[in-house]
Short mmCIF file of C-alpha atoms in Angstrom, two decimals:
data_model
loop_
_atom_site.label_atom_id
_atom_site.label_comp_id
_atom_site.label_asym_id
_atom_site.label_seq_id
_atom_site.Cartn_x
_atom_site.Cartn_y
_atom_site.Cartn_z
CA UNK A 1 16.25 -9.10 -21.25
CA UNK A 2 14.98 -8.52 -17.59
CA UNK A 3 11.82 -10.71 -17.12
CA UNK A 4 9.29 -10.81 -14.23
CA UNK A 5 10.52 -13.84 -12.62
CA UNK A 6 14.01 -12.17 -12.24
CA UNK A 7 15.19 -12.56 -8.48
CA UNK A 8 16.07 -8.47 -7.53
CA UNK A 9 17.33 -6.69 -4.50
CA UNK A 10 14.49 -4.90 -3.29
CA UNK A 11 15.99 -2.24 -0.72
CA UNK A 12 17.64 -4.24 1.57
CA UNK A 13 15.04 -6.94 0.70
CA UNK A 14 15.75 -9.86 -1.43
CA UNK A 15 12.44 -10.80 -3.83
CA UNK A 16 12.24 -13.81 -6.30
CA UNK A 17 9.98 -12.23 -8.84
CA UNK A 18 9.04 -9.00 -9.46
CA UNK A 19 4.94 -9.28 -8.90
CA UNK A 20 3.75 -7.75 -5.93
CA UNK A 21 0.14 -8.16 -4.09
CA UNK A 22 -1.39 -4.72 -4.05
CA UNK A 23 -3.06 -4.47 -0.39
CA UNK A 24 -6.73 -5.29 -0.77
CA UNK A 25 -8.77 -4.67 2.68
CA UNK A 26 -10.75 -8.38 3.18
CA UNK A 27 -12.30 -6.89 6.05
CA UNK A 28 -12.89 -10.04 7.93
CA UNK A 29 -10.89 -9.13 11.12
CA UNK A 30 -12.87 -8.63 14.51
CA UNK A 31 -13.74 -4.77 15.40
CA UNK A 32 -10.41 -4.94 17.79
CA UNK A 33 -8.67 -6.05 14.64
CA UNK A 34 -7.97 -10.07 15.65
CA UNK A 35 -7.58 -12.24 12.79
CA UNK A 36 -9.89 -14.92 11.56
CA UNK A 37 -8.42 -18.14 9.76
CA UNK A 38 -10.36 -17.47 6.91
CA UNK A 39 -8.12 -14.28 6.42
CA UNK A 40 -4.80 -16.68 6.81
CA UNK A 41 -5.98 -18.84 4.36
CA UNK A 42 -6.25 -16.20 1.92
CA UNK A 43 -2.73 -14.99 2.35
CA UNK A 44 -1.46 -18.72 2.61
CA UNK A 45 -3.04 -19.33 -0.72
CA UNK A 46 -1.57 -16.01 -2.33
CA UNK A 47 1.50 -16.98 -1.45
CA UNK A 48 1.51 -20.37 -2.74
CA UNK A 49 0.29 -18.77 -5.64
CA UNK A 50 3.56 -17.38 -6.16
CA UNK A 51 3.90 -13.49 -5.76
CA UNK A 52 7.11 -12.03 -4.69
CA UNK A 53 5.52 -9.57 -2.16
CA UNK A 54 2.00 -9.56 -0.52
CA UNK A 55 1.38 -6.18 1.17
CA UNK A 56 -1.53 -7.21 3.68
CA UNK A 57 -4.78 -5.21 3.23
CA UNK A 58 -5.55 -1.76 5.04
CA UNK A 59 -4.09 -2.27 8.66
CA UNK A 60 -5.22 0.66 10.57
CA UNK A 61 -2.71 2.13 13.32
CA UNK A 62 -6.01 3.28 15.72
CA UNK A 63 -8.75 0.75 18.03
CA UNK A 64 -11.08 3.52 16.89
CA UNK A 65 -10.77 4.29 13.25
CA UNK A 66 -14.38 2.79 12.27
CA UNK A 67 -14.47 4.13 8.68
CA UNK A 68 -15.35 0.31 7.40
CA UNK A 69 -15.75 -2.32 9.14
CA UNK A 70 -13.82 -5.57 9.74
CA UNK A 71 -10.36 -3.56 9.09
CA UNK A 72 -7.33 -5.26 10.59
CA UNK A 73 -5.39 -3.53 13.18
CA UNK A 74 -1.93 -3.34 14.81
CA UNK A 75 -2.65 -0.73 17.39
CA UNK A 76 -1.92 -2.51 20.49
CA UNK A 77 0.40 -5.64 21.95
CA UNK A 78 -1.88 -8.01 22.35
CA UNK A 79 -2.15 -8.47 18.54
CA UNK A 80 1.27 -9.23 17.67
CA UNK A 81 1.40 -13.32 18.22
CA UNK A 82 -1.27 -13.80 15.52
CA UNK A 83 0.25 -11.44 13.35
CA UNK A 84 3.34 -13.19 13.54
CA UNK A 85 1.25 -16.31 12.61
CA UNK A 86 0.43 -14.36 10.05
CA UNK A 87 3.65 -13.33 8.95
CA UNK A 88 5.12 -16.91 9.03
CA UNK A 89 2.61 -18.52 7.16
CA UNK A 90 3.74 -15.83 4.44
CA UNK A 91 7.40 -16.51 4.92
CA UNK A 92 6.76 -20.39 4.42
CA UNK A 93 6.88 -19.87 0.65
CA UNK A 94 9.47 -17.58 0.12
CA UNK A 95 7.72 -14.37 0.12
CA UNK A 96 7.97 -11.20 1.56
CA UNK A 97 5.17 -9.48 3.49
CA UNK A 98 4.74 -5.91 4.64
CA UNK A 99 1.24 -5.02 6.26
CA UNK A 100 -0.11 -1.79 5.24
CA UNK A 101 -0.09 0.71 8.26
CA UNK A 102 -3.03 3.39 7.64
CA UNK A 103 -5.62 5.63 9.33
CA UNK A 104 -8.82 6.09 7.35
CA UNK A 105 -10.00 8.63 9.79
CA UNK A 106 -8.50 10.57 13.14
CA UNK A 107 -11.16 10.46 16.33
CA UNK A 108 -10.73 12.50 19.23
CA UNK A 109 -11.99 12.03 22.46
CA UNK A 110 -13.52 14.85 23.60
CA UNK A 111 -13.96 16.18 27.97
CA UNK A 112 -17.56 14.66 27.87
CA UNK A 113 -16.67 11.56 26.26
CA UNK A 114 -17.73 11.44 22.83
CA UNK A 115 -15.34 10.76 20.00
CA UNK A 116 -15.24 13.65 17.18
CA UNK A 117 -13.97 13.24 13.58
CA UNK A 118 -10.88 15.88 13.15
CA UNK A 119 -9.78 16.49 9.47
CA UNK A 120 -6.00 18.13 8.88
CA UNK A 121 -6.82 22.01 9.20
CA UNK A 122 -8.66 21.14 12.82
CA UNK A 123 -5.96 19.44 14.33
CA UNK A 124 -3.46 20.79 17.20
CA UNK A 125 0.22 19.95 17.62
CA UNK A 126 -0.94 16.91 20.03
CA UNK A 127 -3.03 15.72 17.36
CA UNK A 128 -0.20 15.61 15.00
CA UNK A 129 2.51 14.11 17.23
CA UNK A 130 -0.83 11.14 18.45
CA UNK A 131 -0.74 10.24 15.02
CA UNK A 132 2.85 9.76 14.63
CA UNK A 133 3.07 7.76 17.44
CA UNK A 134 0.50 5.69 16.67
CA UNK A 135 2.17 4.68 12.92
CA UNK A 136 5.57 4.51 14.55
CA UNK A 137 3.95 1.75 17.33
CA UNK A 138 1.96 -0.24 14.97
CA UNK A 139 5.55 -0.56 12.95
CA UNK A 140 7.38 -1.49 15.92
CA UNK A 141 4.70 -4.26 16.43
CA UNK A 142 4.95 -4.98 12.80
CA UNK A 143 9.05 -5.98 13.03
CA UNK A 144 8.21 -8.05 15.94
CA UNK A 145 5.93 -10.38 14.66
CA UNK A 146 8.22 -10.88 11.78
CA UNK A 147 7.25 -8.79 9.03
CA UNK A 148 9.77 -7.27 6.30
CA UNK A 149 8.58 -4.05 6.62
CA UNK A 150 5.67 -1.87 6.57
CA UNK A 151 3.53 0.17 3.71
CA UNK A 152 2.01 3.76 4.90
CA UNK A 153 -0.76 4.45 3.13
CA UNK A 154 -0.44 7.96 1.59
CA UNK A 155 -3.45 7.74 -1.14
CA UNK A 156 -6.89 7.44 -1.43
CA UNK A 157 -7.62 10.37 0.87
CA UNK A 158 -7.04 8.35 3.83
CA UNK A 159 -6.02 10.81 6.62
CA UNK A 160 -1.85 11.16 5.59
CA UNK A 161 -3.14 11.55 1.68
CA UNK A 162 -5.28 14.36 3.13
CA UNK A 163 -2.05 16.11 4.82
CA UNK A 164 0.00 16.00 1.76
CA UNK A 165 -3.25 17.58 -0.51
CA UNK A 166 -3.45 21.54 -1.09
CA UNK A 167 -7.18 20.46 -1.53
CA UNK A 168 -7.47 19.20 2.55
CA UNK A 169 -4.59 21.02 4.15
CA UNK A 170 -4.81 24.57 4.57
CA UNK A 171 -2.35 24.34 7.59
CA UNK A 172 0.04 27.61 7.91
CA UNK A 173 1.95 26.08 10.64
CA UNK A 174 5.29 23.82 9.98
CA UNK A 175 2.65 20.56 9.04
CA UNK A 176 1.27 22.65 5.96
CA UNK A 177 1.72 25.95 3.56
CA UNK A 178 4.17 24.46 1.34
CA UNK A 179 4.93 21.07 -0.39
CA UNK A 180 7.44 20.14 2.27
CA UNK A 181 5.17 21.66 5.01
CA UNK A 182 2.34 19.35 3.66
CA UNK A 183 4.96 16.38 3.47
CA UNK A 184 6.45 16.91 7.02
CA UNK A 185 3.96 14.50 9.08
CA UNK A 186 5.10 11.55 6.88
CA UNK A 187 8.92 12.27 6.96
CA UNK A 188 8.27 12.59 10.79
CA UNK A 189 7.07 9.24 10.44
CA UNK A 190 9.48 7.54 8.22
CA UNK A 191 12.76 9.16 10.41
CA UNK A 192 11.24 8.09 13.77
CA UNK A 193 10.23 4.45 12.18
CA UNK A 194 13.60 4.04 10.91
CA UNK A 195 15.34 5.69 14.43
CA UNK A 196 13.70 2.51 15.94
CA UNK A 197 14.44 0.25 13.46
CA UNK A 198 17.00 1.24 10.95
CA UNK A 199 16.92 -1.93 8.86
CA UNK A 200 13.14 -1.87 8.56
CA UNK A 201 11.62 -1.23 5.19
CA UNK A 202 9.74 1.70 4.84
CA UNK A 203 7.52 1.64 1.94
CA UNK A 204 4.64 4.44 0.87
CA UNK A 205 1.57 3.90 -1.44
CA UNK A 206 0.99 7.55 -2.77
CA UNK A 207 -1.46 9.37 -5.52
CA UNK A 208 -0.51 10.17 -8.99
CA UNK A 209 -2.51 13.22 -8.14
CA UNK A 210 -5.74 13.97 -6.49
CA UNK A 211 -7.60 15.27 -9.96
CA UNK A 212 -9.47 17.43 -7.94
CA UNK A 213 -9.65 21.25 -8.21
CA UNK A 214 -6.89 22.74 -6.35
CA UNK A 215 -6.05 18.71 -5.26
CA UNK A 216 -2.53 17.60 -5.56
CA UNK A 217 -0.70 17.22 -8.69
CA UNK A 218 1.53 15.16 -9.94
CA UNK A 219 4.75 17.53 -10.11
CA UNK A 220 4.23 18.19 -6.28
CA UNK A 221 3.44 14.64 -5.70
CA UNK A 222 6.75 13.47 -7.05
CA UNK A 223 8.58 16.29 -5.42
CA UNK A 224 7.19 14.49 -2.40
CA UNK A 225 8.51 11.48 -3.18
CA UNK A 226 11.67 12.92 -3.33
CA UNK A 227 11.34 14.27 0.21
CA UNK A 228 10.20 11.22 1.34
CA UNK A 229 13.56 9.22 -0.13
CA UNK A 230 15.73 11.71 1.57
CA UNK A 231 14.03 10.66 5.03
CA UNK A 232 14.39 6.91 4.65
CA UNK A 233 11.73 5.74 2.33
CA UNK A 234 12.88 2.53 0.81
CA UNK A 235 9.97 1.90 -2.03
CA UNK A 236 7.04 3.93 -3.28
CA UNK A 237 3.84 2.68 -4.99
CA UNK A 238 1.78 4.82 -7.46
CA UNK A 239 -1.48 4.72 -7.31
CA UNK A 240 -4.45 7.50 -8.06
CA UNK A 241 -7.37 9.16 -9.45
CA UNK A 242 -5.84 10.34 -12.87
CA UNK A 243 -6.89 9.36 -16.42
CA UNK A 244 -4.97 6.71 -18.37
CA UNK A 245 -2.51 8.40 -21.11
CA UNK A 246 -2.29 6.99 -24.59
CA UNK A 247 1.30 5.91 -25.59
CA UNK A 248 2.61 3.82 -22.94
CA UNK A 249 -0.25 1.63 -22.81
CA UNK A 250 -2.17 -0.44 -25.29
CA UNK A 251 -5.72 -0.39 -25.83
CA UNK A 252 -6.37 -2.94 -22.84
CA UNK A 253 -6.31 -0.17 -20.33
CA UNK A 254 -3.02 -1.92 -18.55
CA UNK A 255 -0.84 0.38 -16.26
CA UNK A 256 -3.32 3.15 -15.71
CA UNK A 257 -0.54 5.15 -13.97
CA UNK A 258 2.44 4.30 -16.33
CA UNK A 259 3.22 7.77 -17.41
CA UNK A 260 3.28 9.20 -13.99
CA UNK A 261 5.79 6.07 -12.79
CA UNK A 262 7.89 6.78 -15.72
CA UNK A 263 8.49 10.55 -14.69
CA UNK A 264 8.75 9.25 -11.24
CA UNK A 265 11.94 6.87 -11.73
CA UNK A 266 13.81 10.19 -13.57
CA UNK A 267 13.79 11.69 -9.73
CA UNK A 268 13.75 8.97 -7.75
CA UNK A 269 16.52 6.32 -7.05
CA UNK A 270 14.45 3.95 -4.84
CA UNK A 271 12.00 1.17 -6.55
CA UNK A 272 8.57 2.04 -7.83
CA UNK A 273 5.74 -0.54 -7.70
CA UNK A 274 3.45 -0.24 -10.52
CA UNK A 275 -0.12 -0.84 -9.73
CA UNK A 276 -3.41 -0.58 -11.95
CA UNK A 277 -4.98 -2.94 -14.39
CA UNK A 278 -1.91 -5.32 -15.29
CA UNK A 279 -3.45 -8.17 -17.14
CA UNK A 280 -0.32 -9.97 -19.27
CA UNK A 281 3.32 -10.62 -18.81
CA UNK A 282 4.16 -9.14 -22.11
CA UNK A 283 2.65 -5.56 -20.88
CA UNK A 284 4.43 -5.99 -18.23
CA UNK A 285 7.76 -6.96 -19.41
CA UNK A 286 7.54 -4.17 -22.06
CA UNK A 287 7.37 -1.44 -19.07
CA UNK A 288 10.26 -2.95 -17.68
CA UNK A 289 12.52 -2.98 -20.51
CA UNK A 290 11.38 -0.33 -22.45
CA UNK A 291 10.63 2.41 -19.69
CA UNK A 292 12.38 0.81 -16.60
CA UNK A 293 9.47 0.09 -14.23
CA UNK A 294 10.93 -2.95 -12.44
CA UNK A 295 7.94 -3.76 -10.46
CA UNK A 296 3.30 -4.63 -10.40
CA UNK A 297 1.27 -4.74 -7.98
CA UNK A 298 -1.91 -6.76 -8.70
CA UNK A 299 -5.25 -7.06 -7.06
CA UNK A 300 -8.43 -8.48 -8.49
CA UNK A 301 -6.30 -10.26 -11.24
CA UNK A 302 -4.98 -12.69 -8.04
CA UNK A 303 -8.47 -12.77 -6.50
CA UNK A 304 -9.47 -14.18 -9.93
CA UNK A 305 -6.65 -16.43 -10.00
CA UNK A 306 -3.84 -16.52 -6.78
CA UNK A 307 -1.93 -19.04 -8.56
CA UNK A 308 -1.23 -16.68 -11.63
CA UNK A 309 2.09 -16.14 -10.67
CA UNK A 310 2.90 -19.77 -10.69
CA UNK A 311 1.28 -20.19 -14.07
CA UNK A 312 3.09 -17.64 -15.69
CA UNK A 313 6.29 -19.26 -14.58
CA UNK A 314 5.41 -22.38 -15.45
CA UNK A 315 5.15 -20.98 -19.25
CA UNK A 316 1.28 -20.29 -19.70
CA UNK A 317 1.97 -16.91 -20.09
CA UNK A 318 -2.06 -16.39 -21.37
CA UNK A 319 -3.19 -13.08 -19.44
CA UNK A 320 -5.42 -13.19 -16.72
CA UNK A 321 -9.04 -13.34 -17.47
CA UNK A 322 -9.98 -10.75 -14.50
CA UNK A 323 -12.58 -8.79 -16.62
CA UNK A 324 -12.38 -5.88 -13.89
CA UNK A 325 -16.44 -6.41 -12.95
CA UNK A 326 -15.52 -5.65 -9.48
CA UNK A 327 -18.44 -8.15 -8.10
CA UNK A 328 -15.58 -9.42 -5.90
CA UNK A 329 -16.05 -6.35 -3.69
CA UNK A 330 -19.63 -7.36 -2.99
CA UNK A 331 -18.63 -11.13 -1.56
CA UNK A 332 -17.14 -12.35 1.67
CA UNK A 333 -13.55 -11.59 2.12
CA UNK A 334 -13.48 -10.56 -1.96
CA UNK A 335 -14.08 -13.67 -2.86
CA UNK A 336 -14.09 -13.82 -7.51
CA UNK A 337 -17.57 -15.11 -8.52
CA UNK A 338 -15.51 -16.67 -11.03
CA UNK A 339 -12.57 -17.75 -9.34
CA UNK A 340 -9.65 -20.03 -10.63
CA UNK A 341 -8.45 -22.76 -8.80
CA UNK A 342 -4.51 -23.33 -8.48
#
């Protein structure tokens, strides 16, 4: 029987277990994206805690992506050295590290010096090329900093997510009009990253669906993943906004998006990471052995107890005590108000 603590090959990487820390924006960076010592301490504690891979929280590819304060950034070469310090610190604990490259909003300079926000329908070819360039350049900086790969943020209504959704993308050119067209900006980003760094792992976080009128539907999300795999994508993390489906999960609300992940696995050959409500070894190993989901990403349980993977590996497999109160999102650096120390 397979377990959470099997050593596996994850694309071209080796993972010491199947547990992933899902990207979580702590919002502690400076306006320019510089990393404070508190943030390095947070990731060091997570790496010490035994997780197999850490997806570094929302890391903007742009200098003026201010939808939220405190964003990490990789838009400039001057940031490479301190991000290398972060990658090196995580690697000390036999833990894979990838920043989540993202663009929350796209802001363009006007001739009179103003910044205006543009949605996918309003962008011209130069805007789209600039977005692609920003992602590819940030990925090259991540490579120079010593990270093992990058995750593209293609979920939760941010720029790449909007391009892939028919609710937001009504373009009639090559970057819209069909599933292939709506996925093209992400396809181009993946191909360009791979052209510059062929062996660099590229993952994506993608919605299972939008669950809004005329939005992205599960079948189209799966088709987009097929297209991205053809372009060179190495893994995919399933997220989304949809309801749970009874039958695969017990009544504890674990594995929110498991039905979609199980269906996606039938259509792609790359690793699928499932996020959403994981709390127990028993449930994750059921999904692993009965449904073939091989990797599991967690956020709030690791905010509550960074050493949870080590505890589980030691034989104490009691479920996480995280109650999903979300009070952590109102604290400095997302600290759990009931945090369990290692």
